[in-house]
Amino acid sequence: MGLGSLFKRKKDKQEVIEECHIDINTNDCDGCEKCSIACPNNVLIVVDDSCSVRDAQVCKSCRVCVAICPNDCITVN
Ligand code: SF4
Ligand code: SF4
């Protein structure tokens, strides 16, 4: 293993730490769209009464979606 791969590993780890992680319990989601409407960064999308993540890379971890979901479906780490 050369120095190059060491640096690459460190860089990958850093990217993982910075990435927002969103979990949605789709079993409890009723598709109300409150989260997708409230999200300031248009991260979430509801299709066929089920919420999913459209683009996790633009999530700023503000947790507005977590607070507004009436069914406690969303966790953001
Ligand atoms: S944490 Fe904030 S930016 Fe991320 S999905 Fe929820 S509302 Fe959107
Ligand atoms: S606010 Fe909760 S119940 Fe409503 S669409 Fe979003 S995840 Fe589903």
PDB file of C-alpha atoms in Angstrom, residues 2-65:
ATOM      1  CA  GLY A   2       1.542   3.287  -1.123  1.00  0.00           C
ATOM      2  CA  LEU A   3       1.084   6.767   0.250  1.00  0.00           C
ATOM      3  CA  GLY A   4      -1.421   7.510  -2.470  1.00  0.00           C
ATOM      4  CA  SER A   5      -3.909   4.918  -1.246  1.00  0.00           C
ATOM      5  CA  LEU A   6      -3.456   6.081   2.356  1.00  0.00           C
ATOM      6  CA  PHE A   7      -4.487   9.596   1.405  1.00  0.00           C
ATOM      7  CA  LYS A   8      -7.365   8.307  -0.675  1.00  0.00           C
ATOM      8  CA  ARG A   9      -8.668   6.296   2.292  1.00  0.00           C
ATOM      9  CA  LYS A  10      -8.530   9.300   4.581  1.00  0.00           C
ATOM     10  CA  LYS A  11     -10.380  11.416   2.015  1.00  0.00           C
ATOM     11  CA  ASP A  12     -13.114   8.764   1.607  1.00  0.00           C
ATOM     12  CA  LYS A  13     -13.595   8.590   5.380  1.00  0.00           C
ATOM     13  CA  GLN A  14     -13.961  12.367   5.592  1.00  0.00           C
ATOM     14  CA  GLU A  15     -16.613  12.345   2.886  1.00  0.00           C
ATOM     15  CA  VAL A  16     -18.613   9.694   4.740  1.00  0.00           C
ATOM     16  CA  ILE A  17     -18.543  11.723   7.977  1.00  0.00           C
ATOM     17  CA  GLU A  18     -19.797  14.854   6.226  1.00  0.00           C
ATOM     18  CA  GLU A  19     -22.584  13.132   4.344  1.00  0.00           C
ATOM     19  CA  CYS A  20     -26.096  13.567   5.713  1.00  0.00           C
ATOM     20  CA  HIS A  21     -27.829  10.288   6.412  1.00  0.00           C
ATOM     21  CA  ILE A  22     -31.609  10.192   6.213  1.00  0.00           C
ATOM     22  CA  ASP A  23     -33.698   7.202   7.240  1.00  0.00           C
ATOM     23  CA  ILE A  24     -37.391   7.035   6.414  1.00  0.00           C
ATOM     24  CA  ASN A  25     -39.689   4.462   7.944  1.00  0.00           C
ATOM     25  CA  THR A  26     -41.903   3.931   4.920  1.00  0.00           C
ATOM     26  CA  ASN A  27     -44.144   1.521   6.853  1.00  0.00           C
ATOM     27  CA  ASP A  28     -45.426   4.406   8.972  1.00  0.00           C
ATOM     28  CA  CYS A  29     -45.433   7.027   6.173  1.00  0.00           C
ATOM     29  CA  ASP A  30     -48.894   7.958   4.943  1.00  0.00           C
ATOM     30  CA  GLY A  31     -47.668  10.202   2.132  1.00  0.00           C
ATOM     31  CA  CYS A  32     -48.904  13.476   3.640  1.00  0.00           C
ATOM     32  CA  GLU A  33     -46.058  15.385   1.899  1.00  0.00           C
ATOM     33  CA  LYS A  34     -45.506  17.686   4.894  1.00  0.00           C
ATOM     34  CA  CYS A  35     -41.796  16.835   4.925  1.00  0.00           C
ATOM     35  CA  SER A  36     -41.238  17.327   1.207  1.00  0.00           C
ATOM     36  CA  ILE A  37     -43.062  20.678   1.277  1.00  0.00           C
ATOM     37  CA  ALA A  38     -41.223  21.865   4.397  1.00  0.00           C
ATOM     38  CA  CYS A  39     -37.715  20.843   3.380  1.00  0.00           C
ATOM     39  CA  PRO A  40     -35.859  24.005   2.331  1.00  0.00           C
ATOM     40  CA  ASN A  41     -33.533  22.053   0.089  1.00  0.00           C
ATOM     41  CA  ASN A  42     -35.985  19.865  -1.785  1.00  0.00           C
ATOM     42  CA  VAL A  43     -34.330  16.706  -0.526  1.00  0.00           C
ATOM     43  CA  LEU A  44     -37.452  14.594  -0.118  1.00  0.00           C
ATOM     44  CA  ILE A  45     -40.051  13.433  -2.597  1.00  0.00           C
ATOM     45  CA  VAL A  46     -43.358  11.630  -2.118  1.00  0.00           C
ATOM     46  CA  VAL A  47     -44.495   9.245  -4.832  1.00  0.00           C
ATOM     47  CA  ASP A  48     -47.486   6.933  -4.519  1.00  0.00           C
ATOM     48  CA  ASP A  49     -48.048   7.886  -0.869  1.00  0.00           C
ATOM     49  CA  SER A  50     -44.499   6.954   0.084  1.00  0.00           C
ATOM     50  CA  CYS A  51     -41.695   9.320   0.962  1.00  0.00           C
ATOM     51  CA  SER A  52     -38.160   8.804  -0.269  1.00  0.00           C
ATOM     52  CA  VAL A  53     -34.888  10.690  -0.522  1.00  0.00           C
ATOM     53  CA  ARG A  54     -34.474  12.532  -3.812  1.00  0.00           C
ATOM     54  CA  ASP A  55     -30.965  13.857  -3.187  1.00  0.00           C
ATOM     55  CA  ALA A  56     -29.205  13.297   0.158  1.00  0.00           C
ATOM     56  CA  GLN A  57     -26.216  15.359  -0.951  1.00  0.00           C
ATOM     57  CA  VAL A  58     -28.126  18.634  -0.653  1.00  0.00           C
ATOM     58  CA  CYS A  59     -29.465  17.873   2.849  1.00  0.00           C
ATOM     59  CA  LYS A  60     -28.198  20.366   5.446  1.00  0.00           C
ATOM     60  CA  SER A  61     -29.302  18.333   8.495  1.00  0.00           C
ATOM     61  CA  CYS A  62     -31.665  21.084   9.661  1.00  0.00           C
ATOM     62  CA  ARG A  63     -34.185  18.414  10.796  1.00  0.00           C
ATOM     63  CA  VAL A  64     -37.246  20.424   9.799  1.00  0.00           C
ATOM     64  CA  CYS A  65     -38.557  17.240   8.199  1.00  0.00           C
TER      65      CYS A  65
END
